Short mmCIF file of C-alpha atoms and ligand atoms in Angstrom, two decimals:
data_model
loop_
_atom_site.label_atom_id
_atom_site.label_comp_id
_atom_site.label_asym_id
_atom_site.label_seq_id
_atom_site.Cartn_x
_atom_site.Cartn_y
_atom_site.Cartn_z
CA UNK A 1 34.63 -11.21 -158.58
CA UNK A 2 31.20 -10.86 -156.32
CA UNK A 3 30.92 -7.44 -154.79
CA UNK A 4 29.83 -8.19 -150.87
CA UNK A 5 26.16 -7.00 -151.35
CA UNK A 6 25.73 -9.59 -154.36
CA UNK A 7 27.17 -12.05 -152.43
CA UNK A 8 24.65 -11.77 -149.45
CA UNK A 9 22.02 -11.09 -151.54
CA UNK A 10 22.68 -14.42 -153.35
CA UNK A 11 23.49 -16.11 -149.46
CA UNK A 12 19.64 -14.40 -148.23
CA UNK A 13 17.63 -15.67 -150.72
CA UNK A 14 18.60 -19.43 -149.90
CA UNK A 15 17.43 -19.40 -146.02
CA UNK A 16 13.80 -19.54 -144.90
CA UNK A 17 12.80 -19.72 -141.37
CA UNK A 18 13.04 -22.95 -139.36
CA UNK A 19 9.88 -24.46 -138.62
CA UNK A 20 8.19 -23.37 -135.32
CA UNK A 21 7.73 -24.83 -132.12
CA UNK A 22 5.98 -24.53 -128.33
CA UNK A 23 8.40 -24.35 -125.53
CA UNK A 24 7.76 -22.90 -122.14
CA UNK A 25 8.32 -19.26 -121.62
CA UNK A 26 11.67 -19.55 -120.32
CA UNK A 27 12.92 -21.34 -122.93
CA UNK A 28 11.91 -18.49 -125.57
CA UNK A 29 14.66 -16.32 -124.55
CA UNK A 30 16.34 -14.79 -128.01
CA UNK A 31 14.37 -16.49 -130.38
CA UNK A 32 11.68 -15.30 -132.75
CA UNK A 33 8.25 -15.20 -131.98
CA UNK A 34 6.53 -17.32 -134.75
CA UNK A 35 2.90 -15.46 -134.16
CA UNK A 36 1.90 -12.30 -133.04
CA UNK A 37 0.72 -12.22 -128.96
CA UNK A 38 -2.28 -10.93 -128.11
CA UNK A 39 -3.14 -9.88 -124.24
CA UNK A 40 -5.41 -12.21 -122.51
CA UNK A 41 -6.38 -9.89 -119.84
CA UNK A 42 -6.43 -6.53 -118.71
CA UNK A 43 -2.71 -4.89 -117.24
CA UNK A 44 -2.96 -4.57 -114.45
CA UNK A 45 -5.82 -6.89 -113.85
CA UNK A 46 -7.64 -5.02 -111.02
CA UNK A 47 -7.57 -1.20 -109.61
CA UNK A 48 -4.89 -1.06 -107.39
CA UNK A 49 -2.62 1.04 -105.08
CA UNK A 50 0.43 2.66 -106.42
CA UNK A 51 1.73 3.63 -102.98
CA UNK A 52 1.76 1.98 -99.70
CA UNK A 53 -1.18 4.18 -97.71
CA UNK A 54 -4.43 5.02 -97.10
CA UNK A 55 -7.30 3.99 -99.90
CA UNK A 56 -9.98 7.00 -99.35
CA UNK A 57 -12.64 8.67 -100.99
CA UNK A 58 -10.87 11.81 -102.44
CA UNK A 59 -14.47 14.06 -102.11
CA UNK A 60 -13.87 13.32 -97.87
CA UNK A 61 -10.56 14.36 -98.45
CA UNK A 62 -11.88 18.24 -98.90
CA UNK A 63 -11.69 19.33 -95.67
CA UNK A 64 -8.81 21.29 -93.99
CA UNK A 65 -7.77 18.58 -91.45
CA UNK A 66 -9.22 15.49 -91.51
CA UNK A 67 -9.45 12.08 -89.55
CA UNK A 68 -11.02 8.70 -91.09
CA UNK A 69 -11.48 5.61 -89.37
CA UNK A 70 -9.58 2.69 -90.42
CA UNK A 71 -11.86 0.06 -91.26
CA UNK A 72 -9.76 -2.43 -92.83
CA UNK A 73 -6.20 -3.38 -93.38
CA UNK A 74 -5.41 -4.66 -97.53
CA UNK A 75 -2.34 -6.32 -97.70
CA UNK A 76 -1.05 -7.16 -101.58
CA UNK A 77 -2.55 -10.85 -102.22
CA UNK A 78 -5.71 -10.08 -100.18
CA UNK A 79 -9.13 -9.05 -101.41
CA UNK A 80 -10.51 -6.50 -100.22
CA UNK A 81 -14.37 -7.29 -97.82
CA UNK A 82 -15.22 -3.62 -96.95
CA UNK A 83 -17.00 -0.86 -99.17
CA UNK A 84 -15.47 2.70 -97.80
CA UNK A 85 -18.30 4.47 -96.77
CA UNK A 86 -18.00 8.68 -95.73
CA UNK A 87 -15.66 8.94 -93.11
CA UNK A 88 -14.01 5.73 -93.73
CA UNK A 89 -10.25 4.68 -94.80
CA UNK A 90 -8.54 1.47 -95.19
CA UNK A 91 -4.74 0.67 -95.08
CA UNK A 92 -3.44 -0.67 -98.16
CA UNK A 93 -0.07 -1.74 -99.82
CA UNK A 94 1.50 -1.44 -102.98
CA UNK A 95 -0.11 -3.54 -105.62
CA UNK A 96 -3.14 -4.61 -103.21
CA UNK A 97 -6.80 -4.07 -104.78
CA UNK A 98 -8.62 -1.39 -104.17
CA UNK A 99 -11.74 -1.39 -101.70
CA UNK A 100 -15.60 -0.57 -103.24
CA UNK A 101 -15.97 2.46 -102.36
CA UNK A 102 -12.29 3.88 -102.72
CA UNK A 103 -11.37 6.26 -105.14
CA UNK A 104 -7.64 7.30 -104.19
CA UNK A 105 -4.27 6.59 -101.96
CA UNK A 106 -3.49 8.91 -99.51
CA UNK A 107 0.73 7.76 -99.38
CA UNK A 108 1.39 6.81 -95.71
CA UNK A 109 4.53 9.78 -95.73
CA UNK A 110 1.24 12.15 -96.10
CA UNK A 111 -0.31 10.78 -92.73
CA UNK A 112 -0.12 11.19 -89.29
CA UNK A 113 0.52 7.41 -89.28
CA UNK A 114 4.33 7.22 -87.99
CA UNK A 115 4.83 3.36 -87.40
CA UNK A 116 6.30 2.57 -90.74
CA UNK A 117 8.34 -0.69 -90.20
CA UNK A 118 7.32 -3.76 -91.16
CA UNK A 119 5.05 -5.66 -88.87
CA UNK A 120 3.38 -2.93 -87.49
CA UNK A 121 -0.37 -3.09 -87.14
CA UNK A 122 -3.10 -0.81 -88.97
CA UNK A 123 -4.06 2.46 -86.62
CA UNK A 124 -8.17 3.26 -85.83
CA UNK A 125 -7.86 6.31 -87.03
CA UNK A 126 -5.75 8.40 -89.40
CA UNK A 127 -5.46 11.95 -89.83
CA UNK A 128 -3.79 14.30 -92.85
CA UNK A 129 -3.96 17.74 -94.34
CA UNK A 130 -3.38 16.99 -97.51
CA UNK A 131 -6.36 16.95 -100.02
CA UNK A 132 -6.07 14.23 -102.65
CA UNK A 133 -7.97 13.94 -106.02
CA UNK A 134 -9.65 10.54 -107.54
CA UNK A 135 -7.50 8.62 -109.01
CA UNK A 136 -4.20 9.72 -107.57
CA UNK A 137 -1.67 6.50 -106.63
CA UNK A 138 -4.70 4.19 -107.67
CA UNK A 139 -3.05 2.11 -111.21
CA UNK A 140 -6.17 1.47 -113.26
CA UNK A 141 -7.69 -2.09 -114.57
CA UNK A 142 -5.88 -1.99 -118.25
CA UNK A 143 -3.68 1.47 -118.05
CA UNK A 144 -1.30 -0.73 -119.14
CA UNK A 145 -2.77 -2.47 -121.58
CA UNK A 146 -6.20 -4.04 -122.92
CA UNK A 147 -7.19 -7.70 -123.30
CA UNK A 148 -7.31 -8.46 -127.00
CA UNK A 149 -4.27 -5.83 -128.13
CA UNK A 150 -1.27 -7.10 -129.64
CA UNK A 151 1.53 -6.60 -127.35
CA UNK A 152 4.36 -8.26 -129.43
CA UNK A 153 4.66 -8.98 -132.89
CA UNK A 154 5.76 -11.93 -134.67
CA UNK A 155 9.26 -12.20 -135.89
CA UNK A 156 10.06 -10.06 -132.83
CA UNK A 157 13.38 -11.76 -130.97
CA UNK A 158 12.49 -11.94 -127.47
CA UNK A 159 14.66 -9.63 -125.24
CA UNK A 160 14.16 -10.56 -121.20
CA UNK A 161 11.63 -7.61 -120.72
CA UNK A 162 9.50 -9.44 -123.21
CA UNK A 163 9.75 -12.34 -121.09
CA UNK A 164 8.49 -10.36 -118.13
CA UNK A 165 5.54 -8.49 -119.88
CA UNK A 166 4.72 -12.40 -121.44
CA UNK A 167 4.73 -13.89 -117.98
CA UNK A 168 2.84 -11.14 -116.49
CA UNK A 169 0.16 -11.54 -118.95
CA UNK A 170 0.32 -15.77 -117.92
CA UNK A 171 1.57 -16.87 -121.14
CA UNK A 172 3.59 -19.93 -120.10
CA UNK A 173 4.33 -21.17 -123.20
CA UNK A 174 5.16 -19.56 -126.62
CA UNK A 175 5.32 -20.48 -130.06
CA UNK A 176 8.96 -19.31 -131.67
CA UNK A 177 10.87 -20.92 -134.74
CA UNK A 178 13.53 -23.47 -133.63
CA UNK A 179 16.73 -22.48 -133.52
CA UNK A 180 18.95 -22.45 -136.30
CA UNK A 181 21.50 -25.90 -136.20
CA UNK A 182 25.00 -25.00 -137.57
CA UNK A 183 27.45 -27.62 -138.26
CA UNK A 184 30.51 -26.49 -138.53
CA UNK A 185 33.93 -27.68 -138.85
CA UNK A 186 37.54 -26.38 -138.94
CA UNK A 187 39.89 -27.87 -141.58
CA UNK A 188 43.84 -28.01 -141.63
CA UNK A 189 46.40 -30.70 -140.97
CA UNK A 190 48.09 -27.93 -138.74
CA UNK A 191 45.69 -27.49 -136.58
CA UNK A 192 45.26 -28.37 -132.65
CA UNK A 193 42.54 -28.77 -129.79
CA UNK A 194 43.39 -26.02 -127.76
CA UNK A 195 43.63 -28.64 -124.51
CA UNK A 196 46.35 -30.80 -126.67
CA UNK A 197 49.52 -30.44 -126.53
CA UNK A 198 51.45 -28.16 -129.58
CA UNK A 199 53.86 -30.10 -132.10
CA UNK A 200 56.63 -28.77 -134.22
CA UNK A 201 54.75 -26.91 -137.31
CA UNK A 202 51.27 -27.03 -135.54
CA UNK A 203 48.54 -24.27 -134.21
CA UNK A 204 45.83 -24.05 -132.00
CA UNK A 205 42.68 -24.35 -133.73
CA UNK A 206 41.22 -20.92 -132.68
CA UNK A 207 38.33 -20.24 -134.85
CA UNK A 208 36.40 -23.17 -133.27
CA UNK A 209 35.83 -21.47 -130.52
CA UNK A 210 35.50 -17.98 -132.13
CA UNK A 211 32.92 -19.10 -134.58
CA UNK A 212 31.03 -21.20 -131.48
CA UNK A 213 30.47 -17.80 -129.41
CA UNK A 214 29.42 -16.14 -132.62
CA UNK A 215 26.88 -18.88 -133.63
CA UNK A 216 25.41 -18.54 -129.70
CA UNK A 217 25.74 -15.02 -130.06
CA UNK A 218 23.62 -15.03 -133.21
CA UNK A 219 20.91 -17.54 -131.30
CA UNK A 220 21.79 -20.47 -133.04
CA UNK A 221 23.30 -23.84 -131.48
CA UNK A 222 26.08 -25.27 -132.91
CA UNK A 223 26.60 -29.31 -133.88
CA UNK A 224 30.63 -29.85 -133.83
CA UNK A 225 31.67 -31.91 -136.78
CA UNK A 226 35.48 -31.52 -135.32
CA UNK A 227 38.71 -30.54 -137.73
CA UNK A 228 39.08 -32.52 -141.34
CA UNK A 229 42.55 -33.29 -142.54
CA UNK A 230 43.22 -31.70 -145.47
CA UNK A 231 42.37 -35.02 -147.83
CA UNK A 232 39.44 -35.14 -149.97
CA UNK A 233 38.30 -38.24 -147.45
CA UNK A 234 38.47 -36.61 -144.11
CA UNK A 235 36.36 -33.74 -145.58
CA UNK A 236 33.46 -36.04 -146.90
CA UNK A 237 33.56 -37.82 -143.92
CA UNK A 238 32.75 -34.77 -141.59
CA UNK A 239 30.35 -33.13 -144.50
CA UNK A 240 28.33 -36.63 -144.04
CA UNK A 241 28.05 -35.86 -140.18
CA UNK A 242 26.44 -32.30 -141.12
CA UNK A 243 23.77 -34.29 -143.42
CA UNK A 244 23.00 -36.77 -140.69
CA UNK A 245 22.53 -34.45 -138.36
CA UNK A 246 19.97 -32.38 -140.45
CA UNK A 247 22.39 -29.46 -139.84
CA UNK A 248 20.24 -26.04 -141.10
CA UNK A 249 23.92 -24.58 -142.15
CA UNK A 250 27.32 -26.49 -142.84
CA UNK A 251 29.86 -23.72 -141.97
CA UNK A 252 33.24 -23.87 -142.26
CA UNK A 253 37.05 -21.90 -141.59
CA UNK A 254 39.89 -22.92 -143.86
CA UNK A 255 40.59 -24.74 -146.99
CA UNK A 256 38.69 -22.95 -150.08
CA UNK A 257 41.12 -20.93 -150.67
CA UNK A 258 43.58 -21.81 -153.70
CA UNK A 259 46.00 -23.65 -152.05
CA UNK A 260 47.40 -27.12 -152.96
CA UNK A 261 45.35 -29.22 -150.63
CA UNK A 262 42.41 -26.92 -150.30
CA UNK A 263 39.69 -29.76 -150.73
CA UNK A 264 36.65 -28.37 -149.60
CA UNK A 265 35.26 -26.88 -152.77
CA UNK A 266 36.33 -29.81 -154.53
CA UNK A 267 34.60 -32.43 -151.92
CA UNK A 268 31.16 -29.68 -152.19
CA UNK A 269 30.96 -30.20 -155.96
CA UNK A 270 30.89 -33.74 -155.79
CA UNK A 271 27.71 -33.77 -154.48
CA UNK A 272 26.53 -30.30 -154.45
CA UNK A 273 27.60 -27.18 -155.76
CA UNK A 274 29.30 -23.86 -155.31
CA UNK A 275 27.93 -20.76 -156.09
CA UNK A 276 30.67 -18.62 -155.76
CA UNK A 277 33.93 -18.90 -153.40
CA UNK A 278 35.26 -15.78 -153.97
CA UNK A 279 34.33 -12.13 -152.94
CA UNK A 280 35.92 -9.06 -153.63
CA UNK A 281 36.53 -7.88 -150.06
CA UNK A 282 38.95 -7.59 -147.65
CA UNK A 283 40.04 -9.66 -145.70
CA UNK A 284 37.84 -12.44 -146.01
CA UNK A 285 38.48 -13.11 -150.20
CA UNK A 286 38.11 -16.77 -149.63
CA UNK A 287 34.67 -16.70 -149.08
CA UNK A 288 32.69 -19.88 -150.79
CA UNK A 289 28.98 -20.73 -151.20
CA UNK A 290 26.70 -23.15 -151.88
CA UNK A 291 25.02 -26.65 -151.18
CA UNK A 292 26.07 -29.98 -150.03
CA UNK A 293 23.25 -32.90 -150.34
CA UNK A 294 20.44 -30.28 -150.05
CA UNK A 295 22.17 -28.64 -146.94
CA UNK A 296 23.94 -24.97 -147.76
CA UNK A 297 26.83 -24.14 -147.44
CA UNK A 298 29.16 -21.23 -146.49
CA UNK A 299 32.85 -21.72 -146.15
CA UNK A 300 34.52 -19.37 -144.61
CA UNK A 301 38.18 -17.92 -144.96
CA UNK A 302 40.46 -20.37 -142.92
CA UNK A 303 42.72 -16.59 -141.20
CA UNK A 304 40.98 -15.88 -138.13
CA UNK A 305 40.44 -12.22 -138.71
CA UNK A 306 39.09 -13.37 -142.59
CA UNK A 307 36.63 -15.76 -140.80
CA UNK A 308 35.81 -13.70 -138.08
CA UNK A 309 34.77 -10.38 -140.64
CA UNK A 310 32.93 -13.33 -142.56
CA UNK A 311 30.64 -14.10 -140.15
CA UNK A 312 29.99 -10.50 -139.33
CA UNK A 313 29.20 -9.35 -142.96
CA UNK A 314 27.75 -12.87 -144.05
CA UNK A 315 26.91 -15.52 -141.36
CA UNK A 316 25.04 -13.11 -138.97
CA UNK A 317 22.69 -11.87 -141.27
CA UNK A 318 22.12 -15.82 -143.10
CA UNK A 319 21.26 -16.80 -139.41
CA UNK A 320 18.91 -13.93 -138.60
CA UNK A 321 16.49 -14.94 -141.97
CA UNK A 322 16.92 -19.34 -140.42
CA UNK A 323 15.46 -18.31 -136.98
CA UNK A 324 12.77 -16.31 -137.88
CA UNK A 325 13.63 -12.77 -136.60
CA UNK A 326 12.37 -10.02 -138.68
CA UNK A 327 14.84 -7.43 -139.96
CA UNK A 328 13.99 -4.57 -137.28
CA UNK A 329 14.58 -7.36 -134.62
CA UNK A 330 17.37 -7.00 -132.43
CA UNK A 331 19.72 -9.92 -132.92
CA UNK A 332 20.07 -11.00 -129.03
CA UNK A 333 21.64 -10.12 -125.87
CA UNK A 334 25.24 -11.33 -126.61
CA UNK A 335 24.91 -9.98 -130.29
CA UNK A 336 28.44 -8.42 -130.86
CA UNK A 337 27.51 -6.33 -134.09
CA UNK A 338 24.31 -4.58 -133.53
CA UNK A 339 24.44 -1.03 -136.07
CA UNK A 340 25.77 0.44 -138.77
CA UNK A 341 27.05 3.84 -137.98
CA UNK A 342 28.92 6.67 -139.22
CA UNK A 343 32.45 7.69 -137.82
CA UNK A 344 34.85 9.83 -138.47
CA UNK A 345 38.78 8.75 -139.52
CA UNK A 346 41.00 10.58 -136.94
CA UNK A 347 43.90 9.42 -139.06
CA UNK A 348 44.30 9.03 -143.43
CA UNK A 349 42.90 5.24 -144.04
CA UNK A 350 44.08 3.66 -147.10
CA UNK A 351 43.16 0.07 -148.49
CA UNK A 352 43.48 -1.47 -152.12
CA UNK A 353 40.26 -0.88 -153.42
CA UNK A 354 38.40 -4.11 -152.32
CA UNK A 355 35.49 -3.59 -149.71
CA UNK A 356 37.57 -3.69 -146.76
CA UNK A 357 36.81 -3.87 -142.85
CA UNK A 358 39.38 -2.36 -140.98
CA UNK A 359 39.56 -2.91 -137.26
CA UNK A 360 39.34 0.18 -135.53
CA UNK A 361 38.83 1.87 -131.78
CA UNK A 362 36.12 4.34 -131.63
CA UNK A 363 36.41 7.24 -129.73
CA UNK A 364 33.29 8.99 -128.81
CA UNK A 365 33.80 13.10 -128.57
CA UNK A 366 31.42 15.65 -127.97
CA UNK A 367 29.04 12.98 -129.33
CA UNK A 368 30.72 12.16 -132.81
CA UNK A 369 32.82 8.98 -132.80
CA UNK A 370 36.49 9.40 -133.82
CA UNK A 371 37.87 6.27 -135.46
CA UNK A 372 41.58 5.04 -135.38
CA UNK A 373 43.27 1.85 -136.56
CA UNK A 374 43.78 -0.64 -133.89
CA UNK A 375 46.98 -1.95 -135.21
CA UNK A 376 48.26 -4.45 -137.36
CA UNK A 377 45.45 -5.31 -140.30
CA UNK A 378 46.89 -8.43 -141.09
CA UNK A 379 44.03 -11.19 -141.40
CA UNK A 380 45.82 -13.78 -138.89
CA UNK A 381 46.38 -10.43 -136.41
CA UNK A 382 43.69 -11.71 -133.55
CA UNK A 383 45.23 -8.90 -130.97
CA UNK A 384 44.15 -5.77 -132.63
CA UNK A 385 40.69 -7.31 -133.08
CA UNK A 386 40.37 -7.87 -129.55
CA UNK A 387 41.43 -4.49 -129.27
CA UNK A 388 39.19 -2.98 -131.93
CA UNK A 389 35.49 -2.09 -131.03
CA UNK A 390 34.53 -1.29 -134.09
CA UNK A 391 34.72 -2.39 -138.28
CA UNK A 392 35.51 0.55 -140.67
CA UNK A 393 33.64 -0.53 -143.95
CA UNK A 394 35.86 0.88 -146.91
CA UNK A 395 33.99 0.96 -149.76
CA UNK A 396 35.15 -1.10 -153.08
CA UNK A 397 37.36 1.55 -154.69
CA UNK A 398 38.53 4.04 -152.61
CA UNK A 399 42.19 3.55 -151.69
CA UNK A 400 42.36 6.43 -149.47
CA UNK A 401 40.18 7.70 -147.01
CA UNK A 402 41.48 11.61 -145.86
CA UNK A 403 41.45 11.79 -142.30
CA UNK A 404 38.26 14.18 -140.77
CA UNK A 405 36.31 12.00 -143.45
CA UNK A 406 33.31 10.28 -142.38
CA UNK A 407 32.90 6.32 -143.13
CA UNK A 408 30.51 3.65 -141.98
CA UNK A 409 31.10 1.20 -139.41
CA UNK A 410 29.97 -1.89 -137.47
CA UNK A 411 30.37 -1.95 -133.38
CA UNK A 412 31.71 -4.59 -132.10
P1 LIG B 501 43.74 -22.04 -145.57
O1 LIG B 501 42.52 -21.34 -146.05
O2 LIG B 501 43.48 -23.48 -145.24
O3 LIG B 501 44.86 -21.85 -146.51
O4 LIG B 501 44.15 -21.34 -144.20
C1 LIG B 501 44.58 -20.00 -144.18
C2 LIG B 501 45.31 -19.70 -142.88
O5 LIG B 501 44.39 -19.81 -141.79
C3 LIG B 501 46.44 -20.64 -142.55
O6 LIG B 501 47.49 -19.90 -141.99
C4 LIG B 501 45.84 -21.57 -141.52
O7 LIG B 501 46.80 -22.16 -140.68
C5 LIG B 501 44.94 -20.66 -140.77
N1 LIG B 501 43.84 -21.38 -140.14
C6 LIG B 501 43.03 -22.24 -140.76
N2 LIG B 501 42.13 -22.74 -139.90
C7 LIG B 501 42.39 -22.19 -138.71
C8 LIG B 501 41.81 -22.32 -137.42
N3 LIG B 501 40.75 -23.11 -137.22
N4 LIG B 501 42.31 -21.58 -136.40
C9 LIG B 501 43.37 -20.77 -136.63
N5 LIG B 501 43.96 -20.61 -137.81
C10 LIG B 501 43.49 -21.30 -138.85
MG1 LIG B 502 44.49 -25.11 -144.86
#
């Protein structure tokens, strides 16, 4: 049987980024930057006042006690008409340009200038004691950045801050790779819409809407090819959707196992193939791959826990490579697994030797996270994985993990 690394290593090396695409800025949101961004301009664009104030010439500042006349009044938005000559000040707000002449920002708490609400007019005069040296509370044209550097890289996912520092440098629109189109599809004659009514024998369909969050999650959209009977026709019938559709990924929960009416594999190979469908791991054995009419393939384990760890250890990573991102990218704002860490077992962990992901609560104590079992490891359990904030990876044989012992783990 495929150890999990071989198995993603054979998954990876099928998926190449989607092509690329220009959408407007606020579209870009969690996808990856197809080319690197360079600034346009200067950040900030002009010399400007870090403070609301006084702008000044620091060298008339010298003096013990000191009075300028106001000769202007700068609000942000404006620009500026005056140049400051010796004696002279001009009000000024935050993020307003600076006047010729003007070298610093005396802060209006520093003055004798006491009318601080909004509305109130600039004084004639203004008086302070405090001696201020150039440069101080003015934000220099380009101190935060030069026209012509590269600010982001491509491959980079875009978080919202990059969205701000992109807008603030005018880019309205950005080039990033389209996002990834899954198709997936639930199989089982037992299963159930979760708005339908439940019949003798039947179950909600949960891993619909599991796998649907994850797929967002991950930055990818999904294209719902609904929930094949288990009969060799319903399966080619929803596989056909996933090829009109032009679906990136056909993914599916349930029905590769070994099971009498397990059709899936069988429905593949008729006009594809499978690469593998099993992988030594636990849970999540069940785990087929390969192509259907040019499209690939990954079928998941049909036990919600089995599908959901499937995903994690597979899916995820499968998706990443499709949209673009490059491997130090973060994988988005909803992204449930983000690192690999180390932990240590409060309690003795045992498992049968297969790669195994063990749900687990992590408890962080004077800063080393403590792991325990969440409860019941069984791979239809759902509770204890909504309990569990963490995976405890288990390597391939080791049955028994002392407790104090540190092992690696995902956060959930
Ligand atoms: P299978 O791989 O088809 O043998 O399914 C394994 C187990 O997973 C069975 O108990 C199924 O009822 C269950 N199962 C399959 N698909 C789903 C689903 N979409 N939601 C919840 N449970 C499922
Ligand atoms: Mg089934």
């Amino acid at each position: 049987m495929l150890s999990v690394a071989e198995a993603r290593q054979r998954i990876l090396t099928h998926f190449q980024p989607t092509a690329t695409e220009i959408v407007p800025l606020i579209a870009s949101a969690n996808r990856a930057l197809a080319k690197n961004i360079q600034a346009t301009h200067d950040l900030p664009l002009f010399d400007n006042s870090s403070m609301d104030g006084f702008a000044v010439r620091a060298e008339d500042t010298h003096a013990a006690l000191l009075t300028l006349s106001v000769v202007a009044d700068i609000p942000a938005g404006s620009t500026p008409q005056v140049t400051l000559a010796p004696g002279q000040a001009a009000r000024i707000m935050t993020g307003a340009p600076m006047p010729n002449g003007a070298n610093a920002v005396i802060p209006v708490e520093d003055t004798d200038f006491d009318s601080r609400s909004a509305g109130t007019t600039a004084p004639q005069t203004v008086s302070f004691s405090k001696k201020v040296n150039v440069g101080e509370y003015v934000r220099p044209r380009g101190m935060d950045l030069r026209a012509g550097e590269i600010v982001l890289d491509s491959g980079r996912r875009l978080t919202a801050q990059d969205l701000g520092l992109l807008a603030s440098l005018g880019i309205a629109q950005v080039e990033v790779h389209k996002k990834p189109r899954v198709a997936l599809l639930s199989s089982g004659n037992e299963l159930i819409p979760v708005d339908q009514p439940l019949e003798s024998g039947k179950i909600y369909d949960s891993n619909t809407y599991m796998l649907t969050t994850l797929i967002q999650n991950a930055g990818a959209e999904t294209l719902h090819l609904g929930t094949a009977k288990d009969t060799r026709e319903s399966v080619a019938e929803l596989l056909e959707k996933a090829v009109a559709e032009k679906a990136d990924l056909i993914l599916s929960s349930a029905g590769v196992s070994v099971g009498a009416f397990d059709f899936i594999k069988e429905v593949i190979e008729l006009q594809g193939k499978m690469d593998f469908w099993r992988v030594n791991m636990r849970p999540g054995k069940p785990l087929a791959f390969g192509e259907y009419r040019g499209i690939s393939f990954i079928g998941l384990p049909g036990n919600p826990v089995s599908a959901f760890v499937g995903f994690q250890v597979f899916v995820r990573e499968a998706l990443k490579k499709l949209s673009g991102a490059s491997d130090g990218s973060r994988l988005g704002s909803g992204d449930a697994a983000r690192s690999n860490v180390k932990v240590r077992c409060a309690e003795e962990i045992t498992s049968d030797g297969r790669e195994s992901y063990l749900r687990a609560i992590l408890r962080e104590e004077n800063g080393v996270f403590s792991a325990s079992l969440s409860g019941q490891q069984g791979s239809s359990n759902l509770l204890s994985l909504t309990q569990a904030n963490a995976l405890l990876i288990i390597p391939a044989g080791v049955k028994c993990v002392p407790a104090g012992q540190e092992v690696q783990a995902i956060f959930l």
